[in-house]
mmCIF file of N, CA and C in Angstrom:
data_model
loop_
_atom_site.group_PDB
_atom_site.id
_atom_site.type_symbol
_atom_site.label_atom_id
_atom_site.label_comp_id
_atom_site.label_asym_id
_atom_site.label_seq_id
_atom_site.Cartn_x
_atom_site.Cartn_y
_atom_site.Cartn_z
ATOM 1 N N MET S 8 124.947 97.686 88.408
ATOM 2 C CA MET S 8 123.803 98.513 88.122
ATOM 3 C C MET S 8 122.530 97.699 88.374
ATOM 4 N N ILE S 9 121.535 98.348 88.934
ATOM 5 C CA ILE S 9 120.244 97.725 89.174
ATOM 6 C C ILE S 9 119.290 98.124 88.058
ATOM 7 N N ARG S 10 118.600 97.144 87.530
ATOM 8 C CA ARG S 10 117.615 97.408 86.480
ATOM 9 C C ARG S 10 116.241 97.015 87.013
ATOM 10 N N LEU S 11 115.305 97.916 86.926
ATOM 11 C CA LEU S 11 113.951 97.673 87.395
ATOM 12 C C LEU S 11 113.053 97.364 86.204
ATOM 13 N N SER S 12 112.467 96.186 86.224
ATOM 14 C CA SER S 12 111.532 95.789 85.175
ATOM 15 C C SER S 12 110.131 95.836 85.769
ATOM 16 N N TYR S 13 109.345 96.807 85.359
ATOM 17 C CA TYR S 13 108.038 97.021 85.981
ATOM 18 C C TYR S 13 106.868 96.754 85.033
ATOM 19 N N GLY S 14 107.125 96.207 83.881
ATOM 20 C CA GLY S 14 106.079 95.986 82.884
ATOM 21 C C GLY S 14 104.912 95.144 83.365
ATOM 22 N N ARG S 15 105.184 94.161 84.228
ATOM 23 C CA ARG S 15 104.115 93.272 84.688
ATOM 24 C C ARG S 15 103.267 93.885 85.796
ATOM 25 N N MET S 16 103.569 95.104 86.201
ATOM 26 C CA MET S 16 102.720 95.768 87.197
ATOM 27 C C MET S 16 101.758 96.744 86.526
ATOM 28 N N LEU S 17 101.916 96.943 85.225
ATOM 29 C CA LEU S 17 101.069 97.885 84.496
ATOM 30 C C LEU S 17 99.788 97.208 84.018
ATOM 31 N N GLN S 18 98.715 97.969 84.035
ATOM 32 C CA GLN S 18 97.403 97.455 83.623
ATOM 33 C C GLN S 18 97.435 96.800 82.252
ATOM 34 N N ASP S 19 98.069 97.470 81.302
ATOM 35 C CA ASP S 19 98.057 96.929 79.939
ATOM 36 C C ASP S 19 98.975 95.717 79.778
ATOM 37 N N GLY S 20 99.787 95.417 80.791
ATOM 38 C CA GLY S 20 100.600 94.208 80.772
ATOM 39 C C GLY S 20 99.928 93.060 81.490
ATOM 40 N N LEU S 21 98.794 93.356 82.122
ATOM 41 C CA LEU S 21 98.038 92.333 82.845
ATOM 42 C C LEU S 21 96.717 92.089 82.131
ATOM 43 N N ASP S 22 95.626 92.198 82.863
ATOM 44 C CA ASP S 22 94.318 91.896 82.276
ATOM 45 C C ASP S 22 93.509 93.137 81.927
ATOM 46 N N GLY S 23 94.089 94.317 82.083
ATOM 47 C CA GLY S 23 93.378 95.552 81.778
ATOM 48 C C GLY S 23 92.565 96.087 82.939
ATOM 49 N N THR S 24 92.369 95.289 83.973
ATOM 50 C CA THR S 24 91.614 95.707 85.153
ATOM 51 C C THR S 24 92.541 95.912 86.341
ATOM 52 N N HIS S 25 93.418 94.964 86.542
ATOM 53 C CA HIS S 25 94.361 95.031 87.649
ATOM 54 C C HIS S 25 95.647 95.708 87.187
ATOM 55 N N GLY S 26 96.390 96.228 88.143
ATOM 56 C CA GLY S 26 97.659 96.851 87.822
ATOM 57 C C GLY S 26 97.573 98.363 87.786
ATOM 58 N N LEU S 27 98.696 98.973 87.537
ATOM 59 C CA LEU S 27 98.836 100.425 87.543
ATOM 60 C C LEU S 27 98.635 100.983 86.134
ATOM 61 N N PRO S 28 97.704 101.921 85.963
ATOM 62 C CA PRO S 28 97.540 102.548 84.647
ATOM 63 C C PRO S 28 98.786 103.374 84.291
ATOM 64 N N ARG S 29 99.168 103.370 83.036
ATOM 65 C CA ARG S 29 100.355 104.126 82.613
ATOM 66 C C ARG S 29 100.224 105.615 82.937
ATOM 67 N N ALA S 30 99.018 106.157 82.855
ATOM 68 C CA ALA S 30 98.813 107.579 83.167
ATOM 69 C C ALA S 30 99.155 107.861 84.630
ATOM 70 N N ARG S 31 98.808 106.935 85.516
ATOM 71 C CA ARG S 31 99.120 107.111 86.943
ATOM 72 C C ARG S 31 100.624 107.035 87.163
ATOM 73 N N LEU S 32 101.293 106.124 86.469
ATOM 74 C CA LEU S 32 102.745 106.021 86.571
ATOM 75 C C LEU S 32 103.405 107.319 86.108
ATOM 76 N N ALA S 33 102.908 107.891 85.019
ATOM 77 C CA ALA S 33 103.450 109.157 84.518
ATOM 78 C C ALA S 33 103.247 110.269 85.540
ATOM 79 N N GLU S 34 102.082 110.295 86.190
ATOM 80 C CA GLU S 34 101.803 111.299 87.225
ATOM 81 C C GLU S 34 102.771 111.138 88.397
ATOM 82 N N LEU S 35 102.983 109.911 88.818
ATOM 83 C CA LEU S 35 103.906 109.654 89.924
ATOM 84 C C LEU S 35 105.337 110.033 89.545
ATOM 85 N N ALA S 36 105.719 109.763 88.311
ATOM 86 C CA ALA S 36 107.061 110.109 87.845
ATOM 87 C C ALA S 36 107.282 111.618 87.883
ATOM 88 N N ARG S 37 106.252 112.392 87.561
ATOM 89 C CA ARG S 37 106.373 113.857 87.610
ATOM 90 C C ARG S 37 106.579 114.340 89.042
ATOM 91 N N ARG S 38 106.029 113.639 90.009
ATOM 92 C CA ARG S 38 106.131 114.032 91.418
ATOM 93 C C ARG S 38 107.414 113.538 92.080
ATOM 94 N N PHE S 39 108.155 112.672 91.413
ATOM 95 C CA PHE S 39 109.282 111.997 92.051
ATOM 96 C C PHE S 39 110.305 112.962 92.642
ATOM 97 N N ALA S 40 110.704 113.967 91.901
ATOM 98 C CA ALA S 40 111.736 114.895 92.386
ATOM 99 C C ALA S 40 111.306 115.594 93.671
ATOM 100 N N SER S 41 110.054 116.025 93.755
ATOM 101 C CA SER S 41 109.599 116.716 94.967
ATOM 102 C C SER S 41 109.483 115.748 96.144
ATOM 103 N N VAL S 42 109.056 114.529 95.882
ATOM 104 C CA VAL S 42 108.979 113.530 96.958
ATOM 105 C C VAL S 42 110.384 113.177 97.437
ATOM 106 N N GLN S 43 111.305 113.021 96.507
ATOM 107 C CA GLN S 43 112.684 112.716 96.873
ATOM 108 C C GLN S 43 113.287 113.841 97.716
ATOM 109 N N ALA S 44 113.010 115.081 97.362
ATOM 110 C CA ALA S 44 113.505 116.222 98.140
ATOM 111 C C ALA S 44 112.917 116.213 99.548
ATOM 112 N N GLU S 45 111.638 115.883 99.665
ATOM 113 C CA GLU S 45 111.007 115.817 100.987
ATOM 114 C C GLU S 45 111.625 114.709 101.834
ATOM 115 N N VAL S 46 111.873 113.561 101.225
ATOM 116 C CA VAL S 46 112.497 112.456 101.962
ATOM 117 C C VAL S 46 113.883 112.871 102.447
ATOM 118 N N ARG S 47 114.655 113.524 101.594
ATOM 119 C CA ARG S 47 115.988 113.997 102.009
ATOM 120 C C ARG S 47 115.894 114.963 103.183
ATOM 121 N N GLN S 48 114.935 115.889 103.116
ATOM 122 C CA GLN S 48 114.759 116.865 104.192
ATOM 123 C C GLN S 48 114.370 116.167 105.488
ATOM 124 N N ARG S 49 113.421 115.256 105.406
ATOM 125 C CA ARG S 49 112.945 114.555 106.604
ATOM 126 C C ARG S 49 114.013 113.609 107.152
ATOM 127 N N ARG S 50 114.791 113.026 106.262
ATOM 128 C CA ARG S 50 115.906 112.184 106.716
ATOM 129 C C ARG S 50 116.918 113.030 107.468
ATOM 130 N N GLY S 51 117.230 114.196 106.925
ATOM 131 C CA GLY S 51 118.163 115.109 107.587
ATOM 132 C C GLY S 51 117.668 115.578 108.941
ATOM 133 N N ALA S 52 116.349 115.671 109.092
ATOM 134 C CA ALA S 52 115.752 116.091 110.362
ATOM 135 C C ALA S 52 115.644 114.930 111.350
ATOM 136 N N GLY S 53 116.053 113.737 110.924
ATOM 137 C CA GLY S 53 116.035 112.585 111.815
ATOM 138 C C GLY S 53 114.704 111.864 111.917
ATOM 139 N N GLU S 54 113.782 112.145 111.012
ATOM 140 C CA GLU S 54 112.460 111.511 111.070
ATOM 141 C C GLU S 54 112.474 110.052 110.616
ATOM 142 N N TYR S 55 113.465 109.664 109.839
ATOM 143 C CA TYR S 55 113.527 108.308 109.302
ATOM 144 C C TYR S 55 114.700 107.569 109.931
ATOM 145 N N GLY S 56 114.476 107.012 111.083
ATOM 146 C CA GLY S 56 115.535 106.341 111.828
ATOM 147 C C GLY S 56 116.112 105.120 111.149
ATOM 148 N N PHE S 57 115.356 104.493 110.252
ATOM 149 C CA PHE S 57 115.851 103.270 109.625
ATOM 150 C C PHE S 57 117.097 103.513 108.787
ATOM 151 N N TYR S 58 117.326 104.761 108.360
ATOM 152 C CA TYR S 58 118.543 105.049 107.603
ATOM 153 C C TYR S 58 119.792 104.867 108.462
ATOM 154 N N GLN S 59 119.658 105.018 109.764
ATOM 155 C CA GLN S 59 120.798 104.864 110.660
ATOM 156 C C GLN S 59 120.945 103.433 111.167
ATOM 157 N N LEU S 60 120.107 102.528 110.701
ATOM 158 C CA LEU S 60 120.136 101.161 111.200
ATOM 159 C C LEU S 60 121.512 100.523 111.026
ATOM 160 N N THR S 61 122.189 100.819 109.939
ATOM 161 C CA THR S 61 123.512 100.232 109.720
ATOM 162 C C THR S 61 124.530 100.727 110.733
ATOM 163 N N ASP S 62 124.253 101.847 111.386
ATOM 164 C CA ASP S 62 125.150 102.389 112.408
ATOM 165 C C ASP S 62 124.765 101.932 113.809
ATOM 166 N N GLN S 63 123.799 101.040 113.913
ATOM 167 C CA GLN S 63 123.307 100.567 115.205
ATOM 168 C C GLN S 63 123.637 99.082 115.343
ATOM 169 N N ALA S 64 124.908 98.781 115.534
ATOM 170 C CA ALA S 64 125.374 97.395 115.550
ATOM 171 C C ALA S 64 124.640 96.548 116.585
ATOM 172 N N ASP S 65 124.420 97.075 117.786
ATOM 173 C CA ASP S 65 123.741 96.297 118.829
ATOM 174 C C ASP S 65 122.308 95.969 118.425
ATOM 175 N N THR S 66 121.619 96.948 117.847
ATOM 176 C CA THR S 66 120.240 96.731 117.405
ATOM 177 C C THR S 66 120.191 95.692 116.297
ATOM 178 N N VAL S 67 121.095 95.808 115.338
ATOM 179 C CA VAL S 67 121.139 94.854 114.227
ATOM 180 C C VAL S 67 121.430 93.453 114.750
ATOM 181 N N ARG S 68 122.370 93.335 115.697
ATOM 182 C CA ARG S 68 122.666 92.026 116.290
ATOM 183 C C ARG S 68 121.430 91.432 116.965
ATOM 184 N N GLY S 69 120.684 92.270 117.678
ATOM 185 C CA GLY S 69 119.470 91.801 118.342
ATOM 186 C C GLY S 69 118.420 91.315 117.360
ATOM 187 N N ILE S 70 118.240 92.055 116.279
ATOM 188 C CA ILE S 70 117.266 91.668 115.247
ATOM 189 C C ILE S 70 117.694 90.359 114.587
ATOM 190 N N ARG S 71 118.975 90.263 114.258
ATOM 191 C CA ARG S 71 119.470 89.028 113.627
ATOM 192 C C ARG S 71 119.331 87.830 114.563
ATOM 193 N N SER S 72 119.646 88.038 115.825
ATOM 194 C CA SER S 72 119.528 86.964 116.805
ATOM 195 C C SER S 72 118.082 86.481 116.892
ATOM 196 N N PHE S 73 117.158 87.417 116.939
ATOM 197 C CA PHE S 73 115.738 87.055 116.971
ATOM 198 C C PHE S 73 115.345 86.312 115.704
ATOM 199 N N ALA S 74 115.753 86.840 114.558
ATOM 200 C CA ALA S 74 115.379 86.245 113.271
ATOM 201 C C ALA S 74 115.927 84.828 113.137
ATOM 202 N N GLU S 75 117.143 84.603 113.630
ATOM 203 C CA GLU S 75 117.760 83.279 113.517
ATOM 204 C C GLU S 75 117.225 82.308 114.566
ATOM 205 N N GLY S 76 116.622 82.821 115.618
ATOM 206 C CA GLY S 76 116.090 81.972 116.684
ATOM 207 C C GLY S 76 114.583 81.879 116.612
ATOM 208 N N LEU S 77 113.913 82.554 117.534
ATOM 209 C CA LEU S 77 112.456 82.529 117.639
ATOM 210 C C LEU S 77 111.775 82.985 116.345
ATOM 211 N N GLY S 78 112.404 83.900 115.625
ATOM 212 C CA GLY S 78 111.825 84.404 114.381
ATOM 213 C C GLY S 78 111.594 83.327 113.341
ATOM 214 N N GLN S 79 112.323 82.209 113.436
ATOM 215 C CA GLN S 79 112.157 81.108 112.480
ATOM 216 C C GLN S 79 110.775 80.465 112.579
ATOM 217 N N ALA S 80 110.113 80.650 113.712
ATOM 218 C CA ALA S 80 108.794 80.045 113.916
ATOM 219 C C ALA S 80 107.674 80.852 113.269
ATOM 220 N N HIS S 81 108.004 82.010 112.713
ATOM 221 C CA HIS S 81 106.989 82.912 112.159
ATOM 222 C C HIS S 81 107.270 83.183 110.688
ATOM 223 N N ASP S 82 106.200 83.328 109.912
ATOM 224 C CA ASP S 82 106.352 83.667 108.495
ATOM 225 C C ASP S 82 106.719 85.128 108.302
ATOM 226 N N HIS S 83 106.200 86.001 109.171
ATOM 227 C CA HIS S 83 106.425 87.438 109.037
ATOM 228 C C HIS S 83 106.727 88.030 110.405
ATOM 229 N N VAL S 84 107.685 88.933 110.444
ATOM 230 C CA VAL S 84 108.027 89.647 111.671
ATOM 231 C C VAL S 84 108.108 91.123 111.321
ATOM 232 N N LEU S 85 107.410 91.960 112.067
ATOM 233 C CA LEU S 85 107.417 93.400 111.846
ATOM 234 C C LEU S 85 108.144 94.060 113.004
ATOM 235 N N VAL S 86 109.229 94.776 112.701
ATOM 236 C CA VAL S 86 109.988 95.498 113.717
ATOM 237 C C VAL S 86 109.512 96.941 113.702
ATOM 238 N N LEU S 87 108.860 97.374 114.775
ATOM 239 C CA LEU S 87 108.291 98.719 114.833
ATOM 240 C C LEU S 87 109.237 99.744 115.430
ATOM 241 N N GLY S 88 110.175 99.336 116.188
ATOM 242 C CA GLY S 88 111.098 100.279 116.819
ATOM 243 C C GLY S 88 112.125 99.532 117.631
ATOM 244 N N THR S 89 112.980 100.308 118.262
ATOM 245 C CA THR S 89 114.022 99.652 119.055
ATOM 246 C C THR S 89 113.950 100.091 120.489
#
């Protein structure tokens, strides 16, 4: 089981200025079901290709090869597409 501890991202757990206000978190929580439904719909329509990444063995091999080779010279690598 995964447990998410988010207390240190809340405003009242920090300095009162930075972080997420609890009211905003509550608002986002109310929207979660509708956002999740939209993601499922868009995933089903093929808009989110990254979900199929595990089924793209050649692409994954290429990314890993890059990451283990030339990618070591960089702190950050952004893969925009295949």
